[in-house]
Structure formats: C-alpha cells, structure tokens
mmCIF file of C-alpha atoms in Angstrom:
data_model
loop_
_atom_site.group_PDB
_atom_site.id
_atom_site.type_symbol
_atom_site.label_atom_id
_atom_site.label_comp_id
_atom_site.label_asym_id
_atom_site.label_seq_id
_atom_site.Cartn_x
_atom_site.Cartn_y
_atom_site.Cartn_z
ATOM 1 C CA MET A 117 37.665 -26.828 16.940
ATOM 2 C CA THR A 118 37.972 -22.990 17.329
ATOM 3 C CA ASN A 119 35.740 -21.047 19.492
ATOM 4 C CA THR A 120 33.526 -19.318 16.921
ATOM 5 C CA ASN A 121 30.162 -19.491 18.687
ATOM 6 C CA MET A 122 30.318 -16.898 21.512
ATOM 7 C CA LYS A 123 27.027 -14.858 21.677
ATOM 8 C CA PRO A 124 27.556 -11.199 21.374
ATOM 9 C CA THR A 125 26.159 -8.859 24.137
ATOM 10 C CA ALA A 126 26.542 -5.792 21.963
ATOM 11 C CA PRO A 127 25.860 -5.063 18.313
ATOM 12 C CA GLN A 128 28.545 -6.659 16.147
ATOM 13 C CA LYS A 129 29.255 -4.914 12.871
ATOM 14 C CA ARG A 130 31.768 -7.589 11.403
ATOM 15 C CA LYS A 131 32.374 -11.103 12.181
ATOM 16 C CA ILE A 132 35.767 -10.752 13.771
ATOM 17 C CA ILE A 133 37.783 -13.833 14.827
ATOM 18 C CA ILE A 134 40.869 -13.385 17.001
ATOM 19 C CA PHE A 135 43.768 -15.777 17.186
ATOM 20 C CA SER A 136 46.820 -15.045 19.533
ATOM 21 C CA ASP A 137 50.044 -16.790 20.472
ATOM 22 C CA PHE A 138 50.406 -17.323 24.213
ATOM 23 C CA ASP A 139 54.034 -17.363 25.447
ATOM 24 C CA GLY A 140 55.628 -13.897 25.063
ATOM 25 C CA THR A 141 52.260 -12.567 23.831
ATOM 26 C CA ILE A 142 49.597 -13.118 26.438
ATOM 27 C CA CYS A 143 52.076 -14.390 29.071
ATOM 28 C CA MET A 144 55.281 -12.345 29.195
ATOM 29 C CA GLN A 145 57.397 -15.447 29.868
ATOM 30 C CA ASP A 146 57.494 -18.875 28.253
ATOM 31 C CA THR A 147 55.563 -21.267 30.342
ATOM 32 C CA GLY A 148 57.659 -24.236 29.280
ATOM 33 C CA HIS A 149 60.825 -22.629 30.079
ATOM 34 C CA VAL A 150 59.767 -21.728 33.626
ATOM 35 C CA LEU A 151 58.727 -25.375 34.289
ATOM 36 C CA VAL A 152 61.840 -26.905 32.691
ATOM 37 C CA ASP A 153 64.273 -24.563 34.338
ATOM 38 C CA ASN A 154 63.025 -25.180 37.734
ATOM 39 C CA TYR A 155 61.708 -28.780 37.764
ATOM 40 C CA GLY A 156 63.446 -30.333 34.704
ATOM 41 C CA CYS A 157 66.839 -30.390 32.961
ATOM 42 C CA GLY A 158 67.609 -26.711 33.874
ATOM 43 C CA ALA A 159 68.342 -23.594 31.985
ATOM 44 C CA ALA A 160 71.787 -24.540 30.887
ATOM 45 C CA VAL A 161 70.774 -27.860 29.267
ATOM 46 C CA ARG A 162 67.744 -26.057 27.720
ATOM 47 C CA GLY A 163 70.254 -23.568 26.303
ATOM 48 C CA GLU A 164 72.032 -26.376 24.595
ATOM 49 C CA PHE A 165 68.860 -27.739 23.259
ATOM 50 C CA GLU A 166 68.020 -24.412 21.646
ATOM 51 C CA ARG A 167 71.432 -24.230 20.069
ATOM 52 C CA GLN A 168 70.747 -27.715 18.499
ATOM 53 C CA ILE A 169 67.423 -26.424 17.086
ATOM 54 C CA LYS A 170 69.160 -23.319 15.661
ATOM 55 C CA SER A 171 72.068 -25.332 14.199
ATOM 56 C CA GLY A 172 69.690 -27.801 12.557
ATOM 57 C CA GLU A 173 71.175 -30.757 14.509
ATOM 58 C CA ARG A 174 67.797 -31.723 16.031
ATOM 59 C CA SER A 175 64.162 -30.797 15.345
ATOM 60 C CA PHE A 176 61.960 -28.823 17.742
ATOM 61 C CA ARG A 177 59.944 -31.890 18.405
ATOM 62 C CA GLU A 178 62.923 -34.023 19.250
ATOM 63 C CA VAL A 179 64.367 -31.268 21.655
ATOM 64 C CA SER A 180 60.890 -30.702 23.120
ATOM 65 C CA ASN A 181 60.417 -34.452 23.871
ATOM 66 C CA ASP A 182 63.616 -34.338 25.826
ATOM 67 C CA MET A 183 62.789 -31.095 27.590
ATOM 68 C CA TRP A 184 59.275 -31.996 28.797
ATOM 69 C CA GLY A 185 60.422 -35.508 29.516
ATOM 70 C CA SER A 186 62.872 -34.136 31.950
ATOM 71 C CA LEU A 187 60.102 -32.967 34.217
ATOM 72 C CA THR A 188 59.536 -35.303 37.275
ATOM 73 C CA ILE A 189 56.833 -33.550 39.228
ATOM 74 C CA PRO A 190 53.030 -34.078 39.377
ATOM 75 C CA PHE A 191 51.026 -31.563 37.227
ATOM 76 C CA GLU A 192 49.749 -29.385 39.973
ATOM 77 C CA ASP A 193 53.111 -29.146 41.808
ATOM 78 C CA GLY A 194 54.513 -27.247 39.008
ATOM 79 C CA PHE A 195 52.370 -24.196 39.530
ATOM 80 C CA GLU A 196 53.712 -23.047 42.661
ATOM 81 C CA ILE A 197 56.754 -21.422 40.951
ATOM 82 C CA MET A 198 54.606 -20.472 38.043
ATOM 83 C CA GLU A 199 52.295 -18.307 40.245
ATOM 84 C CA LYS A 200 55.362 -16.587 41.604
ATOM 85 C CA THR A 201 57.115 -16.175 38.226
ATOM 86 C CA LEU A 202 54.605 -15.627 35.475
ATOM 87 C CA THR A 203 53.318 -12.149 34.592
ATOM 88 C CA MET A 204 50.456 -11.547 32.017
ATOM 89 C CA ASP A 205 49.973 -8.699 29.664
ATOM 90 C CA SER A 206 48.649 -5.703 31.719
ATOM 91 C CA GLY A 207 45.696 -5.138 29.334
ATOM 92 C CA PHE A 208 44.746 -8.789 28.523
ATOM 93 C CA LYS A 209 41.833 -9.028 31.017
ATOM 94 C CA GLU A 210 40.334 -5.901 29.708
ATOM 95 C CA PHE A 211 40.790 -6.974 26.122
ATOM 96 C CA HIS A 212 39.288 -10.409 26.768
ATOM 97 C CA ASN A 213 36.199 -8.827 28.358
ATOM 98 C CA TYR A 214 35.971 -6.485 25.402
ATOM 99 C CA CYS A 215 35.980 -9.597 23.098
ATOM 100 C CA ILE A 216 33.203 -11.244 25.125
ATOM 101 C CA GLU A 217 31.062 -8.078 25.249
ATOM 102 C CA ASN A 218 31.304 -7.861 21.393
ATOM 103 C CA GLY A 219 31.009 -11.425 20.528
ATOM 104 C CA PHE A 220 34.417 -11.708 19.070
ATOM 105 C CA PRO A 221 35.653 -15.409 19.476
ATOM 106 C CA PHE A 222 39.142 -15.397 21.029
ATOM 107 C CA ASN A 223 41.422 -18.439 20.321
ATOM 108 C CA VAL A 224 44.948 -19.273 21.492
ATOM 109 C CA ILE A 225 47.248 -21.039 19.115
ATOM 110 C CA SER A 226 50.394 -22.277 20.679
ATOM 111 C CA ALA A 227 53.297 -24.760 20.272
ATOM 112 C CA GLY A 228 53.082 -25.261 24.132
ATOM 113 C CA LEU A 229 51.049 -27.795 25.983
ATOM 114 C CA LYS A 230 47.359 -27.213 26.245
ATOM 115 C CA PRO A 231 46.991 -28.467 29.872
ATOM 116 C CA VAL A 232 49.644 -25.953 31.086
ATOM 117 C CA LEU A 233 48.107 -23.079 29.115
ATOM 118 C CA ARG A 234 44.713 -23.800 30.387
ATOM 119 C CA ARG A 235 45.833 -24.137 34.030
ATOM 120 C CA VAL A 236 47.567 -20.604 33.598
ATOM 121 C CA LEU A 237 44.460 -19.055 32.125
ATOM 122 C CA ASP A 238 42.241 -20.628 34.789
ATOM 123 C CA SER A 239 44.386 -19.186 37.496
ATOM 124 C CA PHE A 240 44.625 -15.764 35.998
ATOM 125 C CA LEU A 241 41.075 -15.253 34.591
ATOM 126 C CA GLY A 242 39.071 -17.792 36.632
ATOM 127 C CA GLU A 243 37.880 -21.153 35.245
ATOM 128 C CA LYS A 244 34.485 -19.719 34.203
ATOM 129 C CA THR A 245 35.992 -16.878 32.167
ATOM 130 C CA SER A 246 38.839 -18.929 30.868
ATOM 131 C CA SER A 247 36.421 -21.423 29.443
ATOM 132 C CA ASP A 248 35.448 -18.885 26.751
ATOM 133 C CA ILE A 249 38.930 -19.277 25.228
ATOM 134 C CA GLU A 250 39.490 -21.978 22.833
ATOM 135 C CA ILE A 251 43.132 -23.368 23.109
ATOM 136 C CA ILE A 252 44.632 -24.849 19.949
ATOM 137 C CA ALA A 253 47.886 -26.432 21.053
ATOM 138 C CA ASN A 254 49.791 -29.716 21.545
ATOM 139 C CA ASP A 255 48.491 -32.034 24.219
ATOM 140 C CA ALA A 256 50.364 -34.041 26.880
ATOM 141 C CA VAL A 257 50.353 -37.272 28.820
ATOM 142 C CA ILE A 258 51.345 -36.555 32.415
ATOM 143 C CA PRO A 259 51.669 -39.461 34.803
ATOM 144 C CA THR A 260 50.162 -38.938 38.236
ATOM 145 C CA ASP A 261 53.639 -39.215 39.725
ATOM 146 C CA GLY A 262 54.865 -36.584 37.384
ATOM 147 C CA SER A 263 57.485 -38.803 35.784
ATOM 148 C CA LYS A 264 58.540 -38.131 32.209
ATOM 149 C CA TRP A 265 55.917 -35.791 30.804
ATOM 150 C CA LEU A 266 55.034 -36.807 27.182
ATOM 151 C CA PRO A 267 53.963 -34.321 24.500
ATOM 152 C CA VAL A 268 51.137 -35.384 22.201
ATOM 153 C CA TRP A 269 51.681 -33.544 18.984
ATOM 154 C CA ARG A 270 48.619 -32.006 17.244
ATOM 155 C CA HIS A 271 49.984 -32.165 13.651
ATOM 156 C CA ASN A 272 52.812 -34.008 11.866
ATOM 157 C CA VAL A 273 54.951 -30.968 11.626
ATOM 158 C CA ASP A 274 58.263 -29.970 13.219
ATOM 159 C CA SER A 275 56.614 -27.736 15.807
ATOM 160 C CA GLY A 276 53.900 -30.181 16.559
ATOM 161 C CA ILE A 277 51.154 -27.817 15.532
ATOM 162 C CA ASP A 278 50.528 -26.315 12.167
ATOM 163 C CA LYS A 279 49.581 -22.640 13.122
ATOM 164 C CA ALA A 280 48.704 -21.674 9.528
ATOM 165 C CA LEU A 281 46.396 -24.647 9.098
ATOM 166 C CA SER A 282 44.743 -23.867 12.513
ATOM 167 C CA VAL A 283 44.030 -20.242 11.344
ATOM 168 C CA ASP A 284 42.640 -21.626 8.060
ATOM 169 C CA GLU A 285 40.344 -23.986 9.910
ATOM 170 C CA GLY A 286 39.109 -21.180 12.051
ATOM 171 C CA ARG A 287 38.386 -19.099 9.019
ATOM 172 C CA ALA A 288 36.622 -21.929 7.293
ATOM 173 C CA GLN A 289 34.378 -22.385 10.314
ATOM 174 C CA ALA A 290 33.554 -18.726 10.585
ATOM 175 C CA GLU A 291 32.821 -18.482 6.799
ATOM 176 C CA ALA A 292 30.479 -21.513 7.083
ATOM 177 C CA GLN A 293 28.416 -19.399 9.641
ATOM 178 C CA CYS A 294 28.297 -16.242 7.571
ATOM 179 C CA GLU A 295 25.836 -15.204 4.911
ATOM 180 C CA PRO A 296 26.982 -15.942 1.301
ATOM 181 C CA ASP A 297 28.239 -12.420 0.813
ATOM 182 C CA GLU A 298 29.714 -12.033 4.360
ATOM 183 C CA ILE A 299 33.437 -12.277 4.906
ATOM 184 C CA PRO A 300 34.813 -12.634 8.501
ATOM 185 C CA LEU A 301 37.929 -10.548 9.448
ATOM 186 C CA ILE A 302 40.799 -12.753 10.882
ATOM 187 C CA ILE A 303 43.103 -11.092 13.357
ATOM 188 C CA PHE A 304 46.376 -12.677 14.607
ATOM 189 C CA ILE A 305 48.481 -11.469 17.552
ATOM 190 C CA GLY A 306 52.071 -12.711 18.103
ATOM 191 C CA ASP A 307 55.638 -11.902 19.235
ATOM 192 C CA GLY A 308 58.047 -14.281 17.478
ATOM 193 C CA VAL A 309 59.003 -15.335 14.020
ATOM 194 C CA SER A 310 57.432 -18.750 14.653
ATOM 195 C CA ASP A 311 54.100 -16.990 14.475
ATOM 196 C CA LEU A 312 54.641 -15.761 10.913
ATOM 197 C CA ALA A 313 53.024 -18.925 9.321
ATOM 198 C CA ALA A 314 49.810 -18.176 11.172
ATOM 199 C CA ALA A 315 50.113 -14.420 10.535
ATOM 200 C CA ARG A 316 50.272 -14.895 6.818
ATOM 201 C CA GLN A 317 46.752 -16.381 6.979
ATOM 202 C CA ALA A 318 45.258 -13.395 8.880
ATOM 203 C CA ASP A 319 43.809 -10.093 7.611
ATOM 204 C CA VAL A 320 45.258 -7.994 10.314
ATOM 205 C CA LEU A 321 48.523 -8.675 12.134
ATOM 206 C CA PHE A 322 49.565 -7.353 15.501
ATOM 207 C CA ALA A 323 53.208 -7.815 16.586
ATOM 208 C CA ARG A 324 54.501 -7.099 19.977
ATOM 209 C CA GLN A 325 56.572 -4.047 19.974
ATOM 210 C CA GLY A 326 60.445 -4.587 20.295
ATOM 211 C CA LEU A 327 60.457 -8.307 19.743
ATOM 212 C CA ALA A 328 61.299 -10.763 16.787
ATOM 213 C CA LEU A 329 58.122 -10.698 14.859
ATOM 214 C CA GLU A 330 58.115 -6.872 14.746
ATOM 215 C CA LYS A 331 61.694 -6.732 13.547
ATOM 216 C CA TYR A 332 61.099 -9.382 10.923
ATOM 217 C CA CYS A 333 58.181 -7.577 9.622
ATOM 218 C CA GLN A 334 60.049 -4.319 9.417
ATOM 219 C CA GLU A 335 63.080 -5.888 7.681
ATOM 220 C CA ASN A 336 60.817 -7.709 5.210
ATOM 221 C CA LYS A 337 58.233 -4.846 4.716
ATOM 222 C CA ILE A 338 55.448 -7.040 6.026
ATOM 223 C CA PRO A 339 52.482 -4.830 7.049
ATOM 224 C CA PHE A 340 51.645 -5.108 10.800
ATOM 225 C CA ILE A 341 50.454 -3.023 13.727
ATOM 226 C CA PRO A 342 52.710 -2.835 16.711
ATOM 227 C CA PHE A 343 51.487 -3.101 20.310
ATOM 228 C CA VAL A 344 52.825 -2.861 23.838
ATOM 229 C CA SER A 345 49.566 -3.915 25.630
ATOM 230 C CA PHE A 346 46.382 -5.781 24.559
ATOM 231 C CA VAL A 347 44.510 -2.437 25.349
ATOM 232 C CA ASP A 348 46.350 -0.986 22.382
ATOM 233 C CA ILE A 349 44.978 -3.953 20.246
ATOM 234 C CA LYS A 350 41.438 -3.131 21.591
ATOM 235 C CA HIS A 351 41.710 0.490 20.503
ATOM 236 C CA GLU A 352 42.667 -0.525 16.981
ATOM 237 C CA ILE A 353 39.812 -3.026 16.660
ATOM 238 C CA GLU A 354 37.471 -0.422 17.800
ATOM 239 C CA LYS A 355 38.806 1.852 14.936
ATOM 240 C CA ILE A 356 38.139 -0.968 12.419
ATOM 241 C CA SER A 357 34.724 -1.412 13.859
ATOM 242 C CA ARG A 358 33.794 2.197 13.547
ATOM 243 C CA GLU A 359 35.027 2.191 9.917
ATOM 244 C CA ASP A 360 33.060 -0.880 9.101
ATOM 245 C CA GLN A 361 29.881 0.716 10.752
ATOM 246 C CA ALA A 362 30.395 3.938 8.648
ATOM 247 C CA LYS A 363 30.695 1.968 5.426
ATOM 248 C CA THR A 364 27.617 -0.197 6.097
ATOM 249 C CA GLY A 365 25.195 2.554 6.998
ATOM 250 C CA GLY A 366 25.264 2.705 10.760
ATOM 251 C CA VAL A 367 23.660 0.813 13.623
ATOM 252 C CA GLY A 368 20.415 -0.998 12.944
ATOM 253 C CA LYS A 369 20.747 -1.449 9.150
ATOM 254 C CA PRO A 370 21.745 -4.849 7.732
ATOM 255 C CA VAL A 371 25.419 -5.350 7.448
ATOM 256 C CA ARG A 372 27.074 -7.020 4.412
ATOM 257 C CA TYR A 373 30.757 -7.300 4.226
ATOM 258 C CA ASN A 374 32.488 -5.633 1.354
ATOM 259 C CA PRO A 375 34.035 -8.326 -0.833
ATOM 260 C CA ARG A 376 36.997 -6.031 -1.305
ATOM 261 C CA ALA A 377 37.930 -6.647 2.455
ATOM 262 C CA ASN A 378 39.134 -10.139 1.403
ATOM 263 C CA MET A 379 40.621 -9.112 -1.896
ATOM 264 C CA TRP A 380 44.099 -8.429 -0.223
ATOM 265 C CA ARG A 381 44.244 -11.994 1.019
ATOM 266 C CA ARG A 382 43.493 -13.288 -2.468
ATOM 267 C CA ILE A 383 45.686 -11.282 -4.677
ATOM 268 C CA SER A 384 48.751 -10.320 -2.424
ATOM 269 C CA SER A 385 51.964 -12.126 -2.850
ATOM 270 C CA LYS A 386 53.000 -15.034 -0.669
ATOM 271 C CA GLU A 387 55.515 -12.735 1.005
ATOM 272 C CA ALA A 388 52.874 -10.233 2.175
ATOM 273 C CA VAL A 389 50.670 -10.516 5.312
ATOM 274 C CA PRO A 390 47.114 -9.255 4.646
ATOM 275 C CA THR A 391 46.074 -6.283 6.720
ATOM 276 C CA LEU A 392 43.237 -3.853 7.026
ATOM 277 C CA MET A 393 44.159 -0.155 7.141
ATOM 278 C CA ALA A 394 41.436 1.291 9.473
ATOM 279 C CA ALA A 395 42.258 4.875 8.613
ATOM 280 C CA ALA A 396 42.471 4.707 4.816
ATOM 281 C CA THR A 397 40.146 6.663 2.698
ATOM 282 C CA PRO A 398 38.298 4.787 -0.039
ATOM 283 C CA THR A 399 40.754 6.059 -2.723
ATOM 284 C CA ASN A 400 43.746 4.981 -0.736
ATOM 285 C CA GLU A 401 42.025 1.742 0.105
ATOM 286 C CA GLU A 402 41.506 0.901 -3.529
ATOM 287 C CA LYS A 403 45.189 1.543 -4.018
ATOM 288 C CA MET A 404 46.019 -0.721 -1.237
ATOM 289 C CA PHE A 405 44.082 -3.720 -2.433
ATOM 290 C CA LEU A 406 45.364 -3.356 -6.033
ATOM 291 C CA TRP A 407 49.002 -2.549 -5.332
ATOM 292 C CA PRO A 408 49.605 -3.829 -1.754
ATOM 293 C CA GLU A 409 53.448 -3.877 -2.014
ATOM 294 C CA THR A 410 53.585 -0.331 -3.091
ATOM 295 C CA PHE A 411 50.986 1.372 -0.905
ATOM 296 C CA SER A 412 51.209 -0.631 2.435
ATOM 297 C CA GLU A 413 53.822 0.225 4.893
ATOM 298 C CA PRO A 414 54.323 -0.868 8.532
ATOM 299 C CA LYS A 415 52.544 1.498 10.916
ATOM 300 C CA PRO A 416 54.894 3.666 13.002
ATOM 301 C CA ALA A 417 55.351 2.435 16.666
ATOM 302 C CA THR A 418 53.794 5.258 18.511
ATOM 303 C CA ILE A 419 52.307 3.453 21.470
ATOM 304 C CA ASN A 420 53.030 4.466 25.014
ATOM 305 C CA GLU A 421 54.885 1.892 27.166
ATOM 306 C CA GLY A 422 52.679 -0.326 29.347
ATOM 307 C CA GLU A 423 53.219 -2.593 32.403
ATOM 308 C CA ALA A 424 52.820 -6.290 32.867
ATOM 309 C CA THR A 425 50.546 -7.798 35.560
ATOM 310 C CA THR A 426 51.816 -10.280 38.061
ATOM 311 C CA PHE A 427 50.273 -13.740 37.519
#
C-alpha cells in the first residue's frame, strides 16, 4: 500500500502524490551492485550477467536470483562498505522535508530489495523520518548466517515489480480519498529507461539530467523536466502549486481540481508521457491538452550542476 495519508502541516492546494526510483535517482549508486561487487560474485561476473540480460539469453529475475544468491554475509554486515561507498542526492533531505511540510506523500518504487533500501534510508534520514516513506519494492529472505540471499518478487513480471501497476494503484488510492471532482497530480522521478513504464502513468515526469531516461525522452519526444538535484524538483513543484493556487482563487477558498488537468492522461497517445506545463498560459494549455504531440516539447536543461552528499 502506498503512503497517501501523511497529514499536511501547510495549506495544500492540490493532492500531489510523488513516486521516485531509488538507485541512480535518490542514491547515486546502485545499492545491489555495491553489495554484490564487494560481498558476492564480483563486478566481472555481474558484468557478464548484465550482458546476458541485454542479449536476451536470461531474464532479469533469473540473473538477479544468481546475483543476490551469491551474497554470503549477514544482513547488517553488508552496510559497512555501503556507508563508505554510497552517496545520496545533495537535495534529497531538503526535498523530503518539503514533502512532509506540505503533506505530499512520497513513495519509492524500485526493482531492488526493500530491506536494503529501508536500511539505507534509515541510515541517511534517521528511522523516524525514513518511516514516512513508503517503499514499493521486491522483498527478500535473508538467512541469519547470510548464506544465499533469496529475492521475493512482488509481481509476476520480468523485473519482479510492475512499476506501472504500482503507480496506478497509488493513483487509485489517492482518487478514493478525493472529492468527486478532485483529481490528484501524480509525479514520477527517475533516471533509467526501466522507469519509463511507471513514468507513462504519471502526470509529471522528472528525469535525472545526463542519464538514460532523459536521453530516451529526448530521442522519442516524450515531455519531461530535467533535474540535477531534488532541490530543482522542489522548485518546479512550487511553481505548479503557485499556478494551481492562482487558478483556484487563492488561499482560504475551496479548491476544486480542474478536470482538464487529467485530460492529457486520458487522450494522449500511448507513446506520450503526461505532463503539466506550469508556466503555460490558459490558451497554450488548451492547445497542449488537445494536441499534445504538437505543442509539448521537452523543457531545456538549464539547471546548474549540483553535488551529491556522502551517505
């Protein structure tokens, strides 16, 4: 179940639900790779496994069973190297605090292992703060002696988790909590092409600048907003919230979501990712909803470079 019940501490103008990938997005490295390279089969064997996935010889799940199964250490022992190796996005703490202050539920969707991701977030944010984040990921059976970690797949799909289904479930839960004419705004944040399935279900897509998801969106003319740091995402969501406030009459007046805000998702082609253009005038907005392929273009990457924070 996604985390959709956080209580706002500041006026909320739109029910915004945020989903984010973890490895390469929140954490700059891949948590599984760090563990496997240091305590499992090693980087060379893992490289061969990745080749097998790309060639179609074996599925992601088959390879992942072998990679995780190669680990032979107790759960807690693996985190010494992770604490030395992992870095987190430099703006993630600030962004997460912003989500809490505004009552925006923040959910992680990952093909990684939930116990590992939770342990990393607990270490970085503290257990109390980390508990506000719902993690939607594959689980694991980890023997006390650490021998042969066994993934427990969330869905019967190649990646072990259906990210698109997970976002849809989150949207359905949010809609169930809305008034009949209210429409939640779904945001997805990612870095790789594997995030595209979830991104297609979102209203706003953020793609980490310079990585595979951004490149794919550019090549396929899929609307997105590039980011370097989660602080950049915070600023963009603030723009969206200000626009929403202006259109609904300001603070203190009843807010009803414009049904057009969800029109894009309903009428756009399967090849398009829905998005909300915060700076659009009403006239351009009408054009965007009615002719998305013509009037929606990727936003130029103008964000200044940021730094990662050591885990």
